[in-house]
Short mmCIF file of C-alpha atoms and ligand atoms in Angstrom, two decimals:
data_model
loop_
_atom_site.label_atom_id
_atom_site.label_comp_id
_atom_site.label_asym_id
_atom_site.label_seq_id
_atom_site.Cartn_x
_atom_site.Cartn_y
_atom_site.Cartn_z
CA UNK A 70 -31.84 -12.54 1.22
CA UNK A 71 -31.76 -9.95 3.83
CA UNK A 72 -28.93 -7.68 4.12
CA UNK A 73 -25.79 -8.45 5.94
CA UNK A 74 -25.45 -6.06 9.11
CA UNK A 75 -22.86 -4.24 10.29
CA UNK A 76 -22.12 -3.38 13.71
CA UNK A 77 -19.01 -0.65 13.67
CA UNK A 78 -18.54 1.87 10.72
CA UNK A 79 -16.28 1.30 8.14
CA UNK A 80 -14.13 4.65 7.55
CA UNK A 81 -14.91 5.84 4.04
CA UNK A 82 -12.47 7.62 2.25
CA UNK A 83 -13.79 9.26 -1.61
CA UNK A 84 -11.18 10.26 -3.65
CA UNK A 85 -11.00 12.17 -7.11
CA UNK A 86 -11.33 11.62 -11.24
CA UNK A 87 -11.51 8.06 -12.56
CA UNK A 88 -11.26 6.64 -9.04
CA UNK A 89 -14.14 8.35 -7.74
CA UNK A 90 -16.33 7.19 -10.31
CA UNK A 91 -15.56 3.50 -9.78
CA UNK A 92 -15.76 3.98 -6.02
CA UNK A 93 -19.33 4.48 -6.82
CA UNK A 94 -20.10 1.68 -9.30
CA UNK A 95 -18.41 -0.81 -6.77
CA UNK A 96 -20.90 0.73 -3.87
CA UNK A 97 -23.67 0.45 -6.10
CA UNK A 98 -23.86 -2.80 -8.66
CA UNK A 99 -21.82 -4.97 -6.08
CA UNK A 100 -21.55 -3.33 -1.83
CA UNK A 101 -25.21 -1.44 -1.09
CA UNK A 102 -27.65 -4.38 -3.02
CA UNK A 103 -25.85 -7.20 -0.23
CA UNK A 104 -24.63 -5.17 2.81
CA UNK A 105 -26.75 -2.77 4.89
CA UNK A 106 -23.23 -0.62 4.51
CA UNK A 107 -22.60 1.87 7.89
CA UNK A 108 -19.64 4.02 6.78
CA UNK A 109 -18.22 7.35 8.35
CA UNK A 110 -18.37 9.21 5.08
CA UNK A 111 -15.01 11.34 4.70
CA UNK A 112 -14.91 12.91 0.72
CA UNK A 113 -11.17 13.73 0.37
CA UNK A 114 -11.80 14.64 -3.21
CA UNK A 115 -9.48 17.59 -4.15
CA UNK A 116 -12.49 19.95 -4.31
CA UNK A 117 -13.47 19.35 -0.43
CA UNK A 118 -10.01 19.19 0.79
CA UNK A 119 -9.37 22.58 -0.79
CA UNK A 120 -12.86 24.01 0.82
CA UNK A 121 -12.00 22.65 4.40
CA UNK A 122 -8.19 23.63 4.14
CA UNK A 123 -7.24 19.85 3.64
CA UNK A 124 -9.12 19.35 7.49
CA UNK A 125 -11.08 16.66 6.37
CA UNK A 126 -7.96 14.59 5.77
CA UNK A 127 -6.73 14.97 9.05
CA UNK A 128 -10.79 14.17 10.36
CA UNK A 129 -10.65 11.05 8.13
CA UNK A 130 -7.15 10.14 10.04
CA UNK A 131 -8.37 10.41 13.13
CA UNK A 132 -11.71 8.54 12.92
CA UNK A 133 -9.83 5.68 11.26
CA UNK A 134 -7.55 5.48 14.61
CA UNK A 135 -10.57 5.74 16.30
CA UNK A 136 -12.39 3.06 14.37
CA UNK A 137 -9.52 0.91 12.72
CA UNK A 138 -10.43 0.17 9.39
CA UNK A 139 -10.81 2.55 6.77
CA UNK A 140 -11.47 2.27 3.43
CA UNK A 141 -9.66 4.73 0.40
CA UNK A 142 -10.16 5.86 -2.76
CA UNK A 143 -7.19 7.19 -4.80
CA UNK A 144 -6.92 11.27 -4.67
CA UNK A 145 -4.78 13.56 -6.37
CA UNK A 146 -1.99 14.77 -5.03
CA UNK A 147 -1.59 18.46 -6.20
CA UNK A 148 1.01 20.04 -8.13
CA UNK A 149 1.33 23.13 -10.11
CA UNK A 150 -0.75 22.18 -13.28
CA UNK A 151 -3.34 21.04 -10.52
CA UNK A 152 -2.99 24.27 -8.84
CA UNK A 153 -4.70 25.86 -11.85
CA UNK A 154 -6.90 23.01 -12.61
CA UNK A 155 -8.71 23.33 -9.28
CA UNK A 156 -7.72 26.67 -8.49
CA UNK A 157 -6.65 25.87 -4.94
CA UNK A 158 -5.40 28.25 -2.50
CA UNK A 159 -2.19 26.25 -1.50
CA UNK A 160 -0.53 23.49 -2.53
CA UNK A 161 -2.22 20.81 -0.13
CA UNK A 162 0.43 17.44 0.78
CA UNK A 163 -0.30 14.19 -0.30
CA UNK A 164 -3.17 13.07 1.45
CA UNK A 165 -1.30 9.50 1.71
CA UNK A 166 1.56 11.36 3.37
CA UNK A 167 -0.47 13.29 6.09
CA UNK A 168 -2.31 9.82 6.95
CA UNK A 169 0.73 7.76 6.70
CA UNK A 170 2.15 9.97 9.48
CA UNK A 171 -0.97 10.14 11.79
CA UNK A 172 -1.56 6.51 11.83
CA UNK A 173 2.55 6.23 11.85
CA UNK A 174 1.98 3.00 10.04
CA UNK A 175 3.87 0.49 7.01
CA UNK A 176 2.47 -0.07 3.74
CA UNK A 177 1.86 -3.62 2.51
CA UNK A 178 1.20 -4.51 -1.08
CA UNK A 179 0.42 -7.64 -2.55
CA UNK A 180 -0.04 -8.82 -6.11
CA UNK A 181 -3.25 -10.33 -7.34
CA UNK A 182 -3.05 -13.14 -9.33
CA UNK A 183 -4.78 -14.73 -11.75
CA UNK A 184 -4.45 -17.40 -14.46
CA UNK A 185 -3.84 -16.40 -18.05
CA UNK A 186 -1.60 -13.94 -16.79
CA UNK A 187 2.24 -15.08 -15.94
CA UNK A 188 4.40 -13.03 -13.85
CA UNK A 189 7.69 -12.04 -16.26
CA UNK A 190 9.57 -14.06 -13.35
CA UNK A 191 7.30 -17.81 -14.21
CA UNK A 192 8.53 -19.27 -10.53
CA UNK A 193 6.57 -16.91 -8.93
CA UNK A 194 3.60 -18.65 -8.48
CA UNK A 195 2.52 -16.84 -5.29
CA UNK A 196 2.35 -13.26 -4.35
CA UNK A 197 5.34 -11.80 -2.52
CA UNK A 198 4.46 -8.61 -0.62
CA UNK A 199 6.51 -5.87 0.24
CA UNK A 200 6.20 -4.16 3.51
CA UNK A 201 8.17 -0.54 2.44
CA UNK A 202 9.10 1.18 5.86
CA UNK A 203 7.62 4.94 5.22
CA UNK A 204 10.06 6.76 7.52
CA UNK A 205 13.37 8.13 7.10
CA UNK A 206 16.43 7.62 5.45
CA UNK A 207 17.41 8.91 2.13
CA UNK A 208 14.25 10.50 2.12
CA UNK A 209 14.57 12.88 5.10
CA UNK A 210 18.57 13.71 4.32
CA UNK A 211 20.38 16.62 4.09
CA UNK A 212 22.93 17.00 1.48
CA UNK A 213 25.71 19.51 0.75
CA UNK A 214 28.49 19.87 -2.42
CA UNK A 215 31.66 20.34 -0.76
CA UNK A 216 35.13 21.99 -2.56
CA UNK A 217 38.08 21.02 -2.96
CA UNK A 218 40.41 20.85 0.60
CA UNK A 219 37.21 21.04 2.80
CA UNK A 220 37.06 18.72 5.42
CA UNK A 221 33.83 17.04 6.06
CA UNK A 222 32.87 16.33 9.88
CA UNK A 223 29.87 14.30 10.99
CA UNK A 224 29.07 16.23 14.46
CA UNK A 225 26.47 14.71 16.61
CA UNK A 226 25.63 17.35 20.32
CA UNK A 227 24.10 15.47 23.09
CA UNK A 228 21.48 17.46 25.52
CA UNK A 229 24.14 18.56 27.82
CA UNK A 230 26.45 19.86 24.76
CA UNK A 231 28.53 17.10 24.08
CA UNK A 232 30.03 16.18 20.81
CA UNK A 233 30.64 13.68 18.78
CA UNK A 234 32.57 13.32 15.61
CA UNK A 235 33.79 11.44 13.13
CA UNK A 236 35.98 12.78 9.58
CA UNK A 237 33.72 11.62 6.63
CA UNK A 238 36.39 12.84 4.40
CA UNK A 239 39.31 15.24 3.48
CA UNK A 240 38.54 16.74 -0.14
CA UNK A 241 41.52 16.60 -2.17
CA UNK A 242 38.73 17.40 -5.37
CA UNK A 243 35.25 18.64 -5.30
CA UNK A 244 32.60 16.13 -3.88
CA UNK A 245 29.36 15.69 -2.05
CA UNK A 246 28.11 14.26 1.38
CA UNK A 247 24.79 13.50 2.65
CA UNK A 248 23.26 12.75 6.23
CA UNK A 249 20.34 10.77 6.95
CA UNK A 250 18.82 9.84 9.93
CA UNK A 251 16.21 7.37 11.33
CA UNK A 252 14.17 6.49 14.68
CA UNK A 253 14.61 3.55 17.10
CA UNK A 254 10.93 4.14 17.90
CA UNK A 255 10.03 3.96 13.97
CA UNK A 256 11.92 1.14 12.97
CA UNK A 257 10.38 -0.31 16.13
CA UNK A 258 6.99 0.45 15.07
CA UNK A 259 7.94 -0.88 11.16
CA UNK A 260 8.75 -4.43 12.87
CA UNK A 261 5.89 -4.68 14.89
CA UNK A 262 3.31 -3.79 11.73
CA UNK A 263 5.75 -6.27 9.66
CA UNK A 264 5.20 -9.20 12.34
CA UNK A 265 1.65 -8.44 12.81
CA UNK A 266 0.85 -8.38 9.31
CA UNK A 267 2.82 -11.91 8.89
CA UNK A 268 0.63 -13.44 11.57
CA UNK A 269 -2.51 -11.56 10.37
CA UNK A 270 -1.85 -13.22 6.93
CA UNK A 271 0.51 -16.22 8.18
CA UNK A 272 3.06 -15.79 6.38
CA UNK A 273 7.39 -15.80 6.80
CA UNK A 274 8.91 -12.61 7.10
CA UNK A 275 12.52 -11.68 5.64
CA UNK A 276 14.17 -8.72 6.36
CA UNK A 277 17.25 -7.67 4.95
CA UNK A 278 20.06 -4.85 5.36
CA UNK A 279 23.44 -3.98 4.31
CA UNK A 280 24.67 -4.28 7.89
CA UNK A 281 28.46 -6.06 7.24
CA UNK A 282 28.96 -2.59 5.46
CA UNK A 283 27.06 0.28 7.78
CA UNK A 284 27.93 -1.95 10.86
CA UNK A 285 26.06 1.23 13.18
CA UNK A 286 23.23 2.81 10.67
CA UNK A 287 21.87 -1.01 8.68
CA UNK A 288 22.88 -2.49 11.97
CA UNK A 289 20.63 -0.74 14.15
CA UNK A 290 17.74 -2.17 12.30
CA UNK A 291 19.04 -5.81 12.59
CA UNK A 292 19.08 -5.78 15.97
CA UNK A 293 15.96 -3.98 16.52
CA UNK A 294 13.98 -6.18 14.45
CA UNK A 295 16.12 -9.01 15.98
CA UNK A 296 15.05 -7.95 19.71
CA UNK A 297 11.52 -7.19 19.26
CA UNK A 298 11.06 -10.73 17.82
CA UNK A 299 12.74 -12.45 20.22
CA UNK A 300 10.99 -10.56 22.97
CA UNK A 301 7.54 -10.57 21.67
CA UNK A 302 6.65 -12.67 18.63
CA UNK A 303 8.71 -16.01 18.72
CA UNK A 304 6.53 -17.99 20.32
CA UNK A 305 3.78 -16.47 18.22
CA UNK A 306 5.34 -17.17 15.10
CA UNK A 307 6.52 -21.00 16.23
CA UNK A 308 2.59 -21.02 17.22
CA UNK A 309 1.25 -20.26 13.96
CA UNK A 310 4.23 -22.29 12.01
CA UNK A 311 5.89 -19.36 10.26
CA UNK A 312 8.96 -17.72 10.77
CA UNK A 313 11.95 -14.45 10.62
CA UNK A 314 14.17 -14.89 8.25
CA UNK A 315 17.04 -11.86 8.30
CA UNK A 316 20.18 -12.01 5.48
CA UNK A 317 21.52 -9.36 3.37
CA UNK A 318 20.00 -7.45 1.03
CA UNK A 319 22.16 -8.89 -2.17
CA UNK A 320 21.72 -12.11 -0.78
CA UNK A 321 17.93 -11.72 -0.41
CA UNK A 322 17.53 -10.13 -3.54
CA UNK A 323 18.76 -13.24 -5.22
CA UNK A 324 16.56 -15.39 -2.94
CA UNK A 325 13.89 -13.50 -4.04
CA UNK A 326 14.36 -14.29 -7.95
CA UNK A 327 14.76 -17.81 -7.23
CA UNK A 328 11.87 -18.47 -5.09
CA UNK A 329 8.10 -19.33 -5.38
CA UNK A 330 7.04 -16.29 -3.10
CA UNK A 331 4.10 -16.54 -0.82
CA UNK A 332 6.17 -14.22 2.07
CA UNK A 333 6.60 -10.99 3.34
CA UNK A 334 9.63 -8.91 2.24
CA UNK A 335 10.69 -6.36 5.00
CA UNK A 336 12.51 -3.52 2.92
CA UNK A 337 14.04 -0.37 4.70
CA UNK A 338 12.78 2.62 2.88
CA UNK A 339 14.73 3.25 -0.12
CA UNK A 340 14.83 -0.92 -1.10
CA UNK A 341 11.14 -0.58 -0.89
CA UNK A 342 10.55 1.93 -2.96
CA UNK A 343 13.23 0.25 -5.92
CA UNK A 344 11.62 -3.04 -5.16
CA UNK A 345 8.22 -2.27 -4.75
CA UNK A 346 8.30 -1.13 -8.33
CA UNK A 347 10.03 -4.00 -9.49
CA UNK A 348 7.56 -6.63 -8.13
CA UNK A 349 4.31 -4.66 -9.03
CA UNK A 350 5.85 -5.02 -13.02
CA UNK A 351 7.12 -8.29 -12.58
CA UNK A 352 3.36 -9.80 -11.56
CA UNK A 353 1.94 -7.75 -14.49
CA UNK A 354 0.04 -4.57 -13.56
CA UNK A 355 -0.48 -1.98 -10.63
CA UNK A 356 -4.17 -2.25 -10.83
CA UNK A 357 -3.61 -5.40 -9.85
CA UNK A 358 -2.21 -4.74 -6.39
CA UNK A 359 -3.80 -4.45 -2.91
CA UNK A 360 -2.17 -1.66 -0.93
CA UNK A 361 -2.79 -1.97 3.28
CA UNK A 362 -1.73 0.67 5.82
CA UNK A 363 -1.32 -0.95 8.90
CA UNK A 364 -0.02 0.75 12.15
CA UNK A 365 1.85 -0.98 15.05
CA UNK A 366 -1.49 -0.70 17.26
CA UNK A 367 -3.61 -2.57 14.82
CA UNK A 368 -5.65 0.55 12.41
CA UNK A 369 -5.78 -0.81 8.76
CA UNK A 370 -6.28 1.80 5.86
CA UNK A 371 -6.91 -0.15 2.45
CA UNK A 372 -6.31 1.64 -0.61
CA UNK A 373 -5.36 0.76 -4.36
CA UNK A 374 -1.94 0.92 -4.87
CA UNK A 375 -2.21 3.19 -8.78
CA UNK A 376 -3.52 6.49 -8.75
CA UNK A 377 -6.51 8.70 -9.75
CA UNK A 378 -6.37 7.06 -13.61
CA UNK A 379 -6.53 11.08 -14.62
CA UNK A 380 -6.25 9.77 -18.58
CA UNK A 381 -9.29 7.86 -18.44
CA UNK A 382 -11.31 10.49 -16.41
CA UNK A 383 -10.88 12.93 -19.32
CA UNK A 384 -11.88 10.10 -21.90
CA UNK A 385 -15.09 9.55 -19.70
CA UNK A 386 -15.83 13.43 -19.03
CA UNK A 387 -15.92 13.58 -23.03
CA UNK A 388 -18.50 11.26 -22.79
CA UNK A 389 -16.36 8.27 -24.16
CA UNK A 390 -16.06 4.75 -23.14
CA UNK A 391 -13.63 3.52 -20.50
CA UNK A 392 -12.13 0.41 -19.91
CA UNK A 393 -10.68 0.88 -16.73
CA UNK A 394 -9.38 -1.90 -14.01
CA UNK A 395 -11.38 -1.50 -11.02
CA UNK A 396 -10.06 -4.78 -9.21
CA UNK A 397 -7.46 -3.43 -7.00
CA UNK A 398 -9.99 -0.26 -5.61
CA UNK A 399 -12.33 -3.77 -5.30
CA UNK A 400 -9.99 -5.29 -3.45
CA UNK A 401 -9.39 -2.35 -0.99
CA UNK A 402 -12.98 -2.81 -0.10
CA UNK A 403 -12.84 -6.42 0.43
CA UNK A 404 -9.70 -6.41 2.49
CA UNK A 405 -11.64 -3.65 4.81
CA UNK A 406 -15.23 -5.54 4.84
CA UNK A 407 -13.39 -8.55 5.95
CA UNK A 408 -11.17 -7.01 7.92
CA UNK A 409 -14.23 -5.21 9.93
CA UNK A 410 -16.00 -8.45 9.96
CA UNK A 411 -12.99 -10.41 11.56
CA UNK A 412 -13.18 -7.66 14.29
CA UNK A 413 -16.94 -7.43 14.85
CA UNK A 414 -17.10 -11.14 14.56
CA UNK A 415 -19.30 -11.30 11.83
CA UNK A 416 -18.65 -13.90 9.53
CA UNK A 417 -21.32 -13.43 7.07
CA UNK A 418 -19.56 -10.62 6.12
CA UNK A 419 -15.94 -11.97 5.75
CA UNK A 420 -17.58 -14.60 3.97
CA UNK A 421 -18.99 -11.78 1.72
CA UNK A 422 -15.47 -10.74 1.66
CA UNK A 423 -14.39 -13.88 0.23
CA UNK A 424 -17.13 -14.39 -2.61
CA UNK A 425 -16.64 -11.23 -4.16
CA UNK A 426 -12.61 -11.46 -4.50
CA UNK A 427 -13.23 -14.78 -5.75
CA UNK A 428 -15.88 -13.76 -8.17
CA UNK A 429 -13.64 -10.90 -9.20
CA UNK A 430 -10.88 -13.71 -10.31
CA UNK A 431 -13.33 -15.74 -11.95
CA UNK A 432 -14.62 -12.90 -13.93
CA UNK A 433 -10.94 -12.41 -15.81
CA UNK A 434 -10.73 -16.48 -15.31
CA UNK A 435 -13.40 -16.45 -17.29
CA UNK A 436 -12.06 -14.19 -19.90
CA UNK A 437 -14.18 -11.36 -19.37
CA UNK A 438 -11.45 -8.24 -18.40
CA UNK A 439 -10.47 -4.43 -19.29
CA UNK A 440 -8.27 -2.80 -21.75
CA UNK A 441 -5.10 -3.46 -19.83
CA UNK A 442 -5.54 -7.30 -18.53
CA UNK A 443 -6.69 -7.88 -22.52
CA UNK A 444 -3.16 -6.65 -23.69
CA UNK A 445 -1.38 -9.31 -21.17
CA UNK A 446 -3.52 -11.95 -20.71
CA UNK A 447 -2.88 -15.13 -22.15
CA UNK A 448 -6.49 -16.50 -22.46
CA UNK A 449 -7.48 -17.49 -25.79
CA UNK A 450 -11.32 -16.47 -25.24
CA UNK A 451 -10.56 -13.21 -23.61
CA UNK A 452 -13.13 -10.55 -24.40
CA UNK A 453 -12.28 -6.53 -23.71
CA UNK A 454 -15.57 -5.15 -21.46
CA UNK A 455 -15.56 -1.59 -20.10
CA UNK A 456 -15.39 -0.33 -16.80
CA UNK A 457 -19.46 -1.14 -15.89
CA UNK A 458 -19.71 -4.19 -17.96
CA UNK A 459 -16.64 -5.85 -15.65
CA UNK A 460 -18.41 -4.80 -12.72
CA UNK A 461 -21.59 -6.32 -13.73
CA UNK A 462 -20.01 -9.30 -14.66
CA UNK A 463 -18.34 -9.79 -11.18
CA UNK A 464 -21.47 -9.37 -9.74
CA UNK A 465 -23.49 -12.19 -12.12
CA UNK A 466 -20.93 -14.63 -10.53
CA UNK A 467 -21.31 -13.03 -6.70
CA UNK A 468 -24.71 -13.88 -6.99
CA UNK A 469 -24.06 -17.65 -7.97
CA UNK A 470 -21.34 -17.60 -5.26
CA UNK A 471 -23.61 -16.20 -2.79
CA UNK A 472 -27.49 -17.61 -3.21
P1 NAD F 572 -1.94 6.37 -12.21
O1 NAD F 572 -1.70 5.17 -11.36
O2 NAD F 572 -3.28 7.00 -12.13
O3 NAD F 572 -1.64 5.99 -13.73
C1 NAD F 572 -0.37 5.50 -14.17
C2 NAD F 572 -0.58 4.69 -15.49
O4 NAD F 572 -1.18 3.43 -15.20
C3 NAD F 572 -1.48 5.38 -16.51
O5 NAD F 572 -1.04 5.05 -17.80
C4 NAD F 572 -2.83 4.73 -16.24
O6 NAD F 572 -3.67 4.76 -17.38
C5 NAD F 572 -2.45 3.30 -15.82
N1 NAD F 572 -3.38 2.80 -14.80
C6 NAD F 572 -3.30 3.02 -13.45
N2 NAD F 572 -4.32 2.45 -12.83
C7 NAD F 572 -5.09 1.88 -13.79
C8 NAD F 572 -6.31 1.17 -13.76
N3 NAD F 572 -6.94 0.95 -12.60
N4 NAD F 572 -6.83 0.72 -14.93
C9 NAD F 572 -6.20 0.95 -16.08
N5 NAD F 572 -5.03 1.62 -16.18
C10 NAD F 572 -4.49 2.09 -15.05
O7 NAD F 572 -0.80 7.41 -11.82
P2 NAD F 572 -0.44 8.87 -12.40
O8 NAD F 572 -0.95 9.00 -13.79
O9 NAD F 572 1.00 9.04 -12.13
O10 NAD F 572 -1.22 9.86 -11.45
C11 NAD F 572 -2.56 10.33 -11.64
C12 NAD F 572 -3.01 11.01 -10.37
O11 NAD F 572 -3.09 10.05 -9.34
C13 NAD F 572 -2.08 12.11 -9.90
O12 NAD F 572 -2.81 13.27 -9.58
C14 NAD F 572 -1.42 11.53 -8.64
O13 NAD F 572 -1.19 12.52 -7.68
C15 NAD F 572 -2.45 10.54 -8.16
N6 NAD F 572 -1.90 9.38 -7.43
C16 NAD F 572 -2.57 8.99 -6.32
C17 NAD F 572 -2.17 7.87 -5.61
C18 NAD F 572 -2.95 7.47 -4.39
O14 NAD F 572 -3.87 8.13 -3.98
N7 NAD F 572 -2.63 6.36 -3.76
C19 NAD F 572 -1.08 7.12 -6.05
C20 NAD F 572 -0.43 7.53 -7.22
C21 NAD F 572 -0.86 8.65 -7.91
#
């Protein structure tokens, strides 16, 4: 069979340790041999991004918004031992971070599931993804310890010099205050990426706040979200036979527990990061989650949602065997393959796409799976392979899929 063509580069983003080395096996036992692959070839390995003063993340950002689908890898994000480790001249940001803000885009992850292993919540018999908005809040605050008999005044000064304020409270003891802030233009961009998303993947969205208690702050959000769907994506949604669905956030965590997913779960940034965490465990494992960056004018960025797997790395440096899961880096490339073939029109590649996440589940279907499916799967003929033999496996049953 000839090779599938491309028309528009994919962006390519390499990453570091176990990651990098898997990014590499998937390329070559199961991308190169079946698609004539055209990638703009960023390597945002800790090494280069210390050489080029971290430039070639921001290059990487930029030909992603110019191209709209990228493709990542996993990278370190540097601390102090890593500071030694690579001997870097500064402490570089989370690479994650600086494309997060460039693209000014909402993260999406999804579970993968698979039979033989049961999410610790059994009702949940389809993936429910969480769409974390990556802006603001708690996360941007300012905090200050306050004495006893201080007042505490929230003062806001307009452009002309005007205030505004409002007692928070009189100390009659020692205490603490915080201030946080957000954007209409960010939580305007989070709802657009949220209802995109939903009818990318046609699903229900449901948002939820605390606004009955922060009637301005939670509020504000509500009605944002409550406009621009109104406005704009109604009659989309009624269209494509989904729908908004906004409560509060007790209310839809207890939803949530209760239902089958198979939806989109708006969260505000601190809920997403407490609920994101909670999901990913519940359905079993983060290497089994798809990660998507998706920005309110349409760029995707698909990633794995764990990290670098820095145990492993060691383990295979030593020249031992790994058993490492390489389904959700697999996944990132499928989700941008297909993604670039729904935009290029080219449906040999979607339906390349398609095959290999569907050989991919068949693979652990078929009991064939790495050291940490084997500890949760329920299979009775499971079989522990390591990180090559999975891959070679997936790609036995690509090739029945595909010829
Ligand atoms: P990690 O996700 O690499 O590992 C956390 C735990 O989960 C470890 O016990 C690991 O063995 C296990 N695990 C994760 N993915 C696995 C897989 N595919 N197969 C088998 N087991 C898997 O996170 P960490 O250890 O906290 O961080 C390691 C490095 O990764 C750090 O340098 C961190 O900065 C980076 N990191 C990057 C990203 C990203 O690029 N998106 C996200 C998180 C962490």
């Amino acid at each position: 069979m000839a090779k599938i063509q491309m028309k528009t580069p994919l962006v390519e983003m390499d990453g570091d340790e176990m990651t990098r080395i898997i990014w590499q096996e998937i390329k070559d036992i199961l991308i190169t041999p079946y698609v004539d692959l055209k990638s703009d070839y960023y390597d945002l390995g800790l090494v280069h991004r210390n050489e080029t003063n971290d430039q070639v993340t921001v290059d990487s950002a930029n030909a992603t918004k110019k191209y709209g689908v990228a493709v990542k890898c996993a990278t370190i994000t540097p601390n102090a031992a890593r500071m030694t480790e690579y001997n870097l001249k500064e402490m570089w940001k989370s690479p994650n971070g600086t494309i997060r803000a460039m693209l000014d885009g909402t993260v999406f992850r999804t579970p993968i599931l698979v039979k033989g292993i049961t999410p610790y919540i059994p009702t949940w018999t389809k993936p429910i993804t969480i769409a974390r908005h990556a802006y603001g809040d708690v996360y941007k605050n300012v905090e200050m310890k306050c004495p006893a008999g201080a007042k505490a005044e929230l003062v806001c000064t307009d452009k002309d010099g005007n205030e505004t304020r409002e007692t928070i409270y009189n100390f009659e003891c020692d205490g603490v205050i915080q201030g946080m802030h957000n954007k209409s233009t960010s939580i305007s961009s989070f709802a657009k990426s949220v209802f995109n998303f939903a009818l990318d993947t046609k699903q229900d969205v449901w948002f939820a706040t605390k606004d009955t208690i922060s009637k301005k702050y939670d509020h504000t959000f509500k009605d944002i979200f409550n406009e621009i769907f109104e406005n704009e994506y109604k009659a989309k949604f009624e269209a494509a036979g989904i729908e908004y669905f906004y409560t509060l956030i007790d209310d839809a965590v207890a939803r949530v527990v209760r239902s089958n997913g198979g939806y989109i779960w708006a969260c505000k940034n601190y809920d997403g990061d407490v609920m994101s965490d909670m999901v990913a465990t519940a359905y079993g494992s983060l290497a089994m989650m798809t990660s998507v960056l998706v920005s309110p004018d349409g760029v995707y960025e698909f990633e794995a949602a764990h990290g670098t797997v820095q145990r492993h790395y060691y383990k295979h440096l030593k020249g031992e065997e790994t058993s490492t899961n390489s389904v959700a880096t697999l996944f990132a490339w499928t989700g941008a393959l297909r993604k670039r073939g729904e935009l290029d029109e080219l449906p040999e590649l979607v339906n390349f796409a398609d095959c290999l996440e569907k050989a991919t589940i068949k693979t652990i279907e078929d009991g064939i799976m790495t050291g940490d499916l084997y500890l949760l799967s329920k299979l009775e003929n499971k079989q522990k392979v390591n990180t090559e033999d999975f891959l070679k496996a997936v790609d036995e049953r690509l090739k029945a899929l595909l010829f």
